[in-house]
Short mmCIF file of C-alpha atoms and ligand atoms in Angstrom, two decimals:
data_model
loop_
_atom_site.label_atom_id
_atom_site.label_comp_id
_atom_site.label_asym_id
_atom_site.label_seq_id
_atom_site.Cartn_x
_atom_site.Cartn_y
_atom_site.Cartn_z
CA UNK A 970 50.56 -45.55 3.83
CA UNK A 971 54.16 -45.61 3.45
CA UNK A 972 56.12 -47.44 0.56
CA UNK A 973 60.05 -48.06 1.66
CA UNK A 974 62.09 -48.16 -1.50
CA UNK A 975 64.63 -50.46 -1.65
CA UNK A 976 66.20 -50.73 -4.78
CA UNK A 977 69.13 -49.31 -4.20
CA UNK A 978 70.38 -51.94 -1.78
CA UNK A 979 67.95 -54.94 -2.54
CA UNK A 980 67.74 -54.40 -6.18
CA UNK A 981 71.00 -53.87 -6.99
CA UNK A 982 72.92 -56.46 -4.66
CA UNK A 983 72.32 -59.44 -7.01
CA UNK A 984 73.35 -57.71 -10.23
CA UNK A 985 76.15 -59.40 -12.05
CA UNK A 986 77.53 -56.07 -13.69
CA UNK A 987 79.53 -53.70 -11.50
CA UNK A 988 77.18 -50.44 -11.08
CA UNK A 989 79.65 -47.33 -10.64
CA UNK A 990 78.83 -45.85 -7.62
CA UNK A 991 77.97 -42.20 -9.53
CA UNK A 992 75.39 -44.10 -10.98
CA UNK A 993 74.11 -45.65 -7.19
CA UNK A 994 74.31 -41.76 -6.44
CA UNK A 995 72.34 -40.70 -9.01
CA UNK A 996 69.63 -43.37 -8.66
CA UNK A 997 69.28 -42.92 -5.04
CA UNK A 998 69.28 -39.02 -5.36
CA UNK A 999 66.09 -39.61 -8.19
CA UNK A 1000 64.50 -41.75 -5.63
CA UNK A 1001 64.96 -39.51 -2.58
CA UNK A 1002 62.91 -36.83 -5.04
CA UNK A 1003 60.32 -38.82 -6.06
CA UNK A 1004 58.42 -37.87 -2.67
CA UNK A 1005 59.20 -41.87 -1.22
CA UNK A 1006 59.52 -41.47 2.41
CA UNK A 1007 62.20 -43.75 3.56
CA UNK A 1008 65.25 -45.13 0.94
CA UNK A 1009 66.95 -48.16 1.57
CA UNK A 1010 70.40 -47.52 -0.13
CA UNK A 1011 73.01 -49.98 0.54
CA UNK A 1012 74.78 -52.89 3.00
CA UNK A 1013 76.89 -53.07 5.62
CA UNK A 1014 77.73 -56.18 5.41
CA UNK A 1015 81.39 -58.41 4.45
CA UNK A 1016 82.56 -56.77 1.00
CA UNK A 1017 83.57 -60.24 0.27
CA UNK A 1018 79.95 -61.88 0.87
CA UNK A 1019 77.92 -58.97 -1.30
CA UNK A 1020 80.53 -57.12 -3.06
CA UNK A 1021 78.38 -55.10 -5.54
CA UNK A 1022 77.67 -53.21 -2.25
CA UNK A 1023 81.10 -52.53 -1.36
CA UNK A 1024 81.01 -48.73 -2.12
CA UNK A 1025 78.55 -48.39 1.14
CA UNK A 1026 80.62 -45.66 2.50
CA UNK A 1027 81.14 -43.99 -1.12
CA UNK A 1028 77.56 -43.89 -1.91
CA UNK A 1029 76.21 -42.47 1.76
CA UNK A 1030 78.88 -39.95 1.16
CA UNK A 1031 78.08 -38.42 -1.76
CA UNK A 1032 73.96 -38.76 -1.99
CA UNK A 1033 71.96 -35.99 -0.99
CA UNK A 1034 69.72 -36.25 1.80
CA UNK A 1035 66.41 -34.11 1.77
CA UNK A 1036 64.59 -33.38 4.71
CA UNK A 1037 61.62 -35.62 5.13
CA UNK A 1038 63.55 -38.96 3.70
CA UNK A 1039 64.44 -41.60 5.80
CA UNK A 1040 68.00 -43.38 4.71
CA UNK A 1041 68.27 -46.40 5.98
CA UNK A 1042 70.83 -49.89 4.91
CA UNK A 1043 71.03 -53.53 6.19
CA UNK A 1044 73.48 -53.85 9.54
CA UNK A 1045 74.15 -57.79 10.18
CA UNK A 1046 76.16 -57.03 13.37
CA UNK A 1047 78.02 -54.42 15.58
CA UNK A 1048 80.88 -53.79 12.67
CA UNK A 1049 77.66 -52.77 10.74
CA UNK A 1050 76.43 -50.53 13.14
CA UNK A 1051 79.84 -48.90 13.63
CA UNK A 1052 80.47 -48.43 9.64
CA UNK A 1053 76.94 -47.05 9.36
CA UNK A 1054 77.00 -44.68 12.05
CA UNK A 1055 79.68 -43.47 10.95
CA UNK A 1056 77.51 -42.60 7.97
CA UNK A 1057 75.16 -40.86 9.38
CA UNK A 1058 72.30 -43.45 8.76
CA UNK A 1059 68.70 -42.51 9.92
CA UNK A 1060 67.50 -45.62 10.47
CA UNK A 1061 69.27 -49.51 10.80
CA UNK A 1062 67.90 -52.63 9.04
CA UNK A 1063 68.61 -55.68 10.48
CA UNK A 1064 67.73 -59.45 9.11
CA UNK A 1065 67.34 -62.90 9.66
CA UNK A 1066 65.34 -65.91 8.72
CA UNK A 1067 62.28 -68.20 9.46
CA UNK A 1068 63.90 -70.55 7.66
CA UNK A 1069 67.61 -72.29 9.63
CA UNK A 1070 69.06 -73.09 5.75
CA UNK A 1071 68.77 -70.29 4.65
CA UNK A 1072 70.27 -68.06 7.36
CA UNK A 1073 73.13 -70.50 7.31
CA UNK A 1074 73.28 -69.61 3.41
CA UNK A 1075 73.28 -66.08 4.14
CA UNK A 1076 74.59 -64.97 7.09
CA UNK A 1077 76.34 -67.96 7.96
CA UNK A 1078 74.78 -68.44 11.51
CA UNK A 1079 71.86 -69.91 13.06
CA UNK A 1080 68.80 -67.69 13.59
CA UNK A 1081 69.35 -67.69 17.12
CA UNK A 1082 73.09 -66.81 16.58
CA UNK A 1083 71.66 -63.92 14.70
CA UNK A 1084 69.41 -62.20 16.85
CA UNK A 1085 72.02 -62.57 19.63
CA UNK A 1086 74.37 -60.64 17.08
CA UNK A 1087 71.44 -58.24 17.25
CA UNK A 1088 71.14 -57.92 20.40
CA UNK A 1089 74.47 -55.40 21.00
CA UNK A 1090 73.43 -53.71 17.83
CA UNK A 1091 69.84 -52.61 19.01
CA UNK A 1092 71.27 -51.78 22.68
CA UNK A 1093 73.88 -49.59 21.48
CA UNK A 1094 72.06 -47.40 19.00
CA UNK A 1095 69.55 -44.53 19.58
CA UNK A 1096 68.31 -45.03 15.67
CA UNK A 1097 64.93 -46.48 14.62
CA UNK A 1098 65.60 -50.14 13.80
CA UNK A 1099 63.85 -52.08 11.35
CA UNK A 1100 64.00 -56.13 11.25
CA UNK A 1101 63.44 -58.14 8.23
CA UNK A 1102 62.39 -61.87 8.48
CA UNK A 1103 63.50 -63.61 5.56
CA UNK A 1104 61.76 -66.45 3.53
CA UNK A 1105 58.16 -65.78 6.19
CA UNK A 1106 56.17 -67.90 3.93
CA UNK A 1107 58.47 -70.09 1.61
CA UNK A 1108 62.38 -71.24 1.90
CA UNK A 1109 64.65 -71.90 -1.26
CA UNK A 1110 66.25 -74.67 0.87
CA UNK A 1111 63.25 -75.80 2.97
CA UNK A 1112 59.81 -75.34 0.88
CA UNK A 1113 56.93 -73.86 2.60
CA UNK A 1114 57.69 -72.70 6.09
CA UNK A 1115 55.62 -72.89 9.09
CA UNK A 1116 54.10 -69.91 9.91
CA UNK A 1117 54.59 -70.48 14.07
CA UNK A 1118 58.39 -70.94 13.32
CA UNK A 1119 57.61 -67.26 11.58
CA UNK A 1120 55.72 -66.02 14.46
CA UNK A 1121 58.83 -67.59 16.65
CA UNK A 1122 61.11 -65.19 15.40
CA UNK A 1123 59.22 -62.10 15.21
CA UNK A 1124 58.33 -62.49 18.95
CA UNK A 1125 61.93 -62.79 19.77
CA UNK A 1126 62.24 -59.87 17.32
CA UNK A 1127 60.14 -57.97 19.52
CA UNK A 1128 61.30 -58.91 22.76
CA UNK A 1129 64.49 -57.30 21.77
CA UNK A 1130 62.99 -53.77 21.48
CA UNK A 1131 62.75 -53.70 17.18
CA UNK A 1132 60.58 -50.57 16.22
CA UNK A 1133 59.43 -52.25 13.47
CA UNK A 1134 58.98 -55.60 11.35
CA UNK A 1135 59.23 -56.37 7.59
CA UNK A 1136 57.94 -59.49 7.02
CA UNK A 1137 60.11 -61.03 3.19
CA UNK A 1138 58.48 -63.17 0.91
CA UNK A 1139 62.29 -64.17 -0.29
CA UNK A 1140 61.48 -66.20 -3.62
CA UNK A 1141 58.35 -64.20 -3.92
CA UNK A 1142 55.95 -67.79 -3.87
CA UNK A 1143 53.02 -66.44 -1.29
CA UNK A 1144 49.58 -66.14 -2.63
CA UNK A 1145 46.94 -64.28 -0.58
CA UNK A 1146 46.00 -67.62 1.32
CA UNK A 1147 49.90 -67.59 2.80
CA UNK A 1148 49.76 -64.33 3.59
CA UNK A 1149 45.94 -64.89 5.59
CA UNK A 1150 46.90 -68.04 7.36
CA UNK A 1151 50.66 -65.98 8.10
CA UNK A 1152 49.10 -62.10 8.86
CA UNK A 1153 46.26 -63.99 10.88
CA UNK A 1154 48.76 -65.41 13.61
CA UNK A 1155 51.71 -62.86 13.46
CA UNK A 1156 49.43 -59.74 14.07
CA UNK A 1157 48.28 -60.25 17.94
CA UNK A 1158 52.13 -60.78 18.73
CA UNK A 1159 54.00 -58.39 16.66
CA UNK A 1160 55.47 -54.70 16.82
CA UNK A 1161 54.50 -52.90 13.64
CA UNK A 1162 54.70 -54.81 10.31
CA UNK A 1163 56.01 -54.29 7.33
CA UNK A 1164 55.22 -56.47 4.38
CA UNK A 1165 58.59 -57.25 1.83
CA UNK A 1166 57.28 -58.95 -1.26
CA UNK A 1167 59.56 -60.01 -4.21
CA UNK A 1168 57.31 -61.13 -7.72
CA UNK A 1169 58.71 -64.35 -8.62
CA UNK A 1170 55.34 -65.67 -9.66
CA UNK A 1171 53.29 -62.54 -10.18
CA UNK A 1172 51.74 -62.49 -6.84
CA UNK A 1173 52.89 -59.31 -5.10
CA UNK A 1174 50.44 -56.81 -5.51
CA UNK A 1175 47.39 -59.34 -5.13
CA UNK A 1176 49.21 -60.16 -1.53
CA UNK A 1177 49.78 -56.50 -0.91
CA UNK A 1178 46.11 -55.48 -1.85
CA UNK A 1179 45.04 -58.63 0.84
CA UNK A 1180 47.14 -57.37 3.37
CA UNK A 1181 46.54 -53.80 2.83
CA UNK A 1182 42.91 -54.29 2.49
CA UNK A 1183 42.16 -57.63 4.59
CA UNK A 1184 44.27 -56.27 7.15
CA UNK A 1185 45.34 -52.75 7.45
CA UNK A 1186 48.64 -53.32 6.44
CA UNK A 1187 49.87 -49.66 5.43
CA UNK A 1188 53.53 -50.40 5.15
CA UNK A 1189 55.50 -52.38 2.04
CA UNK A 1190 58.93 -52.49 0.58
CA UNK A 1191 59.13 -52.39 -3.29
CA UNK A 1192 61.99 -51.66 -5.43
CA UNK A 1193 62.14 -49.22 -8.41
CA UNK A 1194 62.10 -51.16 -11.59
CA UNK A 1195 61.52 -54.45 -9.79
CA UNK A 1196 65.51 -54.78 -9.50
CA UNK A 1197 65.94 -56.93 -6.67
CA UNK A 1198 67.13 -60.55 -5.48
CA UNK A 1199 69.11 -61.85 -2.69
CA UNK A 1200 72.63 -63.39 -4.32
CA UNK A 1201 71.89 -66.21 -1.14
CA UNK A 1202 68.50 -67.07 -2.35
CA UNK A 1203 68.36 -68.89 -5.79
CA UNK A 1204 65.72 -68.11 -8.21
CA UNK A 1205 64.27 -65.54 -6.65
CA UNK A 1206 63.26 -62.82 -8.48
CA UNK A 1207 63.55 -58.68 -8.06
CA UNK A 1208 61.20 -56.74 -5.42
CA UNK A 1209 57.22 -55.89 -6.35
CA UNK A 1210 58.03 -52.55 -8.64
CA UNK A 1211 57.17 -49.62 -6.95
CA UNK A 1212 55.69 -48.00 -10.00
CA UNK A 1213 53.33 -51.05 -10.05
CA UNK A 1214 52.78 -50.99 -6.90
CA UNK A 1215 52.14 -46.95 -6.13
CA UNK A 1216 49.66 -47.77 -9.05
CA UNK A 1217 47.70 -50.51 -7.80
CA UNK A 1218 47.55 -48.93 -4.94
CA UNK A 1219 46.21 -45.82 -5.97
CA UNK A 1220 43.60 -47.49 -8.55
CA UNK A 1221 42.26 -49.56 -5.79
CA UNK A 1222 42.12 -46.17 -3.47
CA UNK A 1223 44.80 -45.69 -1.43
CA UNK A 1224 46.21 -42.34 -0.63
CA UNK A 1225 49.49 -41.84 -1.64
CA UNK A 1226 51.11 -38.65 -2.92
CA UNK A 1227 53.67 -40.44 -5.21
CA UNK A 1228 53.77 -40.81 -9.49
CA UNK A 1229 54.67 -44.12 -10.28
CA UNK A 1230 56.39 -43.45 -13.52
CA UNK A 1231 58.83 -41.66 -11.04
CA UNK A 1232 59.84 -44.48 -10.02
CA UNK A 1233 60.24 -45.83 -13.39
CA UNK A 1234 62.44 -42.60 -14.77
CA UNK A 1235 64.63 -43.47 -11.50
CA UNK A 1236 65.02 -46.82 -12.44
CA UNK A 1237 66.57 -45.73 -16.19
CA UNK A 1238 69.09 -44.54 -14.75
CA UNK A 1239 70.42 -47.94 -13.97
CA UNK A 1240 69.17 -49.44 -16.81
CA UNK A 1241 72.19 -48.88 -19.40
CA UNK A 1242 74.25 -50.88 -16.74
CA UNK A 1243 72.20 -53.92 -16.40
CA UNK A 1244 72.45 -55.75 -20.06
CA UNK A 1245 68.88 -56.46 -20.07
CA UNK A 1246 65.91 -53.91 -20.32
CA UNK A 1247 63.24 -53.40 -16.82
CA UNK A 1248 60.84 -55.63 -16.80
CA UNK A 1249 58.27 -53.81 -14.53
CA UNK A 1250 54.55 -53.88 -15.96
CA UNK A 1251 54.59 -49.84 -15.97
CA UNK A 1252 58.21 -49.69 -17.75
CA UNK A 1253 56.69 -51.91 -20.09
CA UNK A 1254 53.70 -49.58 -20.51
CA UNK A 1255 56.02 -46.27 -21.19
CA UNK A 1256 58.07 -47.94 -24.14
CA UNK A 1257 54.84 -48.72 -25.91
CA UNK A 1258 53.13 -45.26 -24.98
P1 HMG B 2568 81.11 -64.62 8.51
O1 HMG B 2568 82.10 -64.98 7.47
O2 HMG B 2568 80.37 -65.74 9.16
O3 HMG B 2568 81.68 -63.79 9.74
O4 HMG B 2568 80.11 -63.56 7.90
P2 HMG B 2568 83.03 -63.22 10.16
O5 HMG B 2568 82.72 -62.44 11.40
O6 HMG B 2568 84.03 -64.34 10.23
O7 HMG B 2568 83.47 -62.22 9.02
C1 HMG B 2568 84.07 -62.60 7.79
C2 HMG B 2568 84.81 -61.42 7.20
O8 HMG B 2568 83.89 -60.35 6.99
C3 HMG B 2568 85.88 -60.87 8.13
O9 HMG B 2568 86.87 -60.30 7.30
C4 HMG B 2568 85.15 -59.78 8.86
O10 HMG B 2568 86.01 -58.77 9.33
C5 HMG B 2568 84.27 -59.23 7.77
P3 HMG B 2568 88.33 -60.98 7.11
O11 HMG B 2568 88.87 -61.08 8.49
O12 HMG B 2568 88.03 -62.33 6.49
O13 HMG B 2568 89.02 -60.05 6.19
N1 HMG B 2568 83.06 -58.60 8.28
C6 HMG B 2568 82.64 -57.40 7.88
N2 HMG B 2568 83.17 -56.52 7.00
C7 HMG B 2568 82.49 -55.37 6.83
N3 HMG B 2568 81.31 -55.09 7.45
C8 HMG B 2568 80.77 -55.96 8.31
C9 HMG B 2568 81.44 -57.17 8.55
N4 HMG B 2568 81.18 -58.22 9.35
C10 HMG B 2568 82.18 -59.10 9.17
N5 HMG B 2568 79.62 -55.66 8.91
C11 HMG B 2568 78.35 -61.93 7.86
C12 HMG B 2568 78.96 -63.11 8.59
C13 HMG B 2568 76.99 -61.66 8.46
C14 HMG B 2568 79.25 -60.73 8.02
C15 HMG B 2568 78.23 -62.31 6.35
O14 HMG B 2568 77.58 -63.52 6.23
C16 HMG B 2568 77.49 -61.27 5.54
O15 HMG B 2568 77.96 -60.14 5.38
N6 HMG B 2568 76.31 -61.65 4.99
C17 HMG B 2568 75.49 -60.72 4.26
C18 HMG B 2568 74.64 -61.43 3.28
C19 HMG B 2568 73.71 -60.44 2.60
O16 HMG B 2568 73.91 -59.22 2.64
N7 HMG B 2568 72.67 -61.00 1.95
C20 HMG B 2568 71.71 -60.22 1.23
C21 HMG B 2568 70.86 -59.37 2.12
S1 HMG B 2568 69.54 -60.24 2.89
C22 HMG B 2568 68.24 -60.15 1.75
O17 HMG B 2568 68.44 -59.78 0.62
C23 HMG B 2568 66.87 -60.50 2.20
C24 HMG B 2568 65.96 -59.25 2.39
O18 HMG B 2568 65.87 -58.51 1.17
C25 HMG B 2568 64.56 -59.73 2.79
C26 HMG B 2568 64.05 -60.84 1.86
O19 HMG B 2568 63.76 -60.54 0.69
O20 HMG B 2568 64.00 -61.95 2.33
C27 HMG B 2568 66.49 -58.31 3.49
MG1 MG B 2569 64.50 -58.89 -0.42
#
């Protein structure tokens, strides 16, 4: 089972307050030592479209990078690639949409304009490449979304040569019926998958346990702290909490070497610079321990 953290890049892209890039450093640094395998930590994307991100560069720079961790960041087109290369990146995260408004919300283009921007990126890069597919069960724009338009994409997804899938709950709306009727066509077509859940209505770690469970799903994205929203995707809240869901997880059997209140002692660190407190069920649990 492998949990990929991204808070760095997913939970803080959305947050109002500026978050010195020391502190990125020293949240991603916590998070590479928590024993996580692979760390999301930033965007290569316009400065002017995500600009909490802006420091990409700065924070790849000065963040350690332990054997055995996989640093990864979100690439929307060849000027990604070349940026992040230049990092040093292990590992290149690209994304698009089920859903037509909301790619044109977000990356301005159509989803067929995007995976031809893709295209160049995954030809001219020996890295492992990751492909998210945003708003796979419900659209902020659209409402519920069609799970063949879903299985659409990830087929052309995995025509291009992606090594791997993560399949985004955006406004985090799925129950464990969306993600049957969604896992139960998507699986005979698609290259490994990922599962991406954000917790808008308290439903991320029942759909993870389905997946994981139902259908041998071993792979999910979470976020430290359950920071985590897209700025392009209204009312959508942070990512599943990895300390919630490295304990559910466990409890229910799973083996997985990590401590969840890890994830929570990471997540202080950005705390301070977020004017509210964390809201994950586990941080919760620690204040009143
Ligand atoms: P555009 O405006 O259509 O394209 O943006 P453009 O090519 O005209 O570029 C506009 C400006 O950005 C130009 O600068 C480019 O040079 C520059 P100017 O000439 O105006 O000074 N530019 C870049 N700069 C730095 N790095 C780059 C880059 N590319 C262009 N790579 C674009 C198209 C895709 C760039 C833009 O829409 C964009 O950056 N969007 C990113 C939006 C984003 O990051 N959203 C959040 C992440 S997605 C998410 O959260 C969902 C996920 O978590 C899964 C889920 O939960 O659903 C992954
Ligand atoms: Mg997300």
């Amino acid at each position: 089972m492998r949990i990929v953290e991204v808070g760095p890049r997913d939970g803080l892209q959305n947050e109002a307050n500026t978050i010195p890039t020391e502190v990125k450093v020293a949240f991603v640094d916590a998070l590479s030592a928590t024993g996580v395998r692979e760390v999301e930590v930033s965007s290569f994307v316009s400065p002017q479209w995500v600009p909490q991100l802006a420091d990409a560069e700065d924070v790849f720079a000065k963040i350690k990078r332990p054997d055995g961790v996989i640093f990864s960041a979100l690439v929307p087109n060849e000027r990604g690639l070349e940026r992040a290369e230049a990092c040093g990146i292990d590992k290149v995260s690209l994304f698009t949409a089920a859903s037509e408004s909301f790619n044109q919300k977000n990356i301005n283009a159509t989803t067929d304009e995007s995976i031809d921007r893709f295209r160049p990126v995954v030809a001219a890069t020996d890295l492992t490449t990751r492909a998210y597919i945003s708003t796979a069960f419900w659209c902020p724009y659209e409402g519920k979304i069609d799970p063949a338009a879903v299985v659409r994409v990830a087929s052309r997804l995995t025509d291009l040569g992606v090594d791997e899938l993560s399949v985004a709950d955006t406004i985090g709306k799925a129950s464990p019926a969306d993600v049957r009727v969604l896992l139960d066509q998507l699986l005979p077509i698609a290259v490994p998958v990922a599962l991406h859940f954000h917790d808008t209505y308290g439903m991320a770690i029942a759909n993870a346990l389905t997946a994981w469970k139902e259908y041998g799903i071993e792979v999910f994205d979470a976020s430290a702290g359950g920071l985590g929203g897209c700025p392009y995707a209204p009312g959508a809240s942070g990512n599943v909490a990895t300390e919630d869901l490295v304990f559910a997880l466990r409890a229910s059997g799973a083996t997985l070497d990590l401590a969840p209140r890890a994830f929570v002692e990471a997540a202080q660190i950005i705390e301070p610079h977020l004017g509210r407190p964390l809201e994950s069920h586990l941080a919760k649990a620690c204040r009143t321990e």
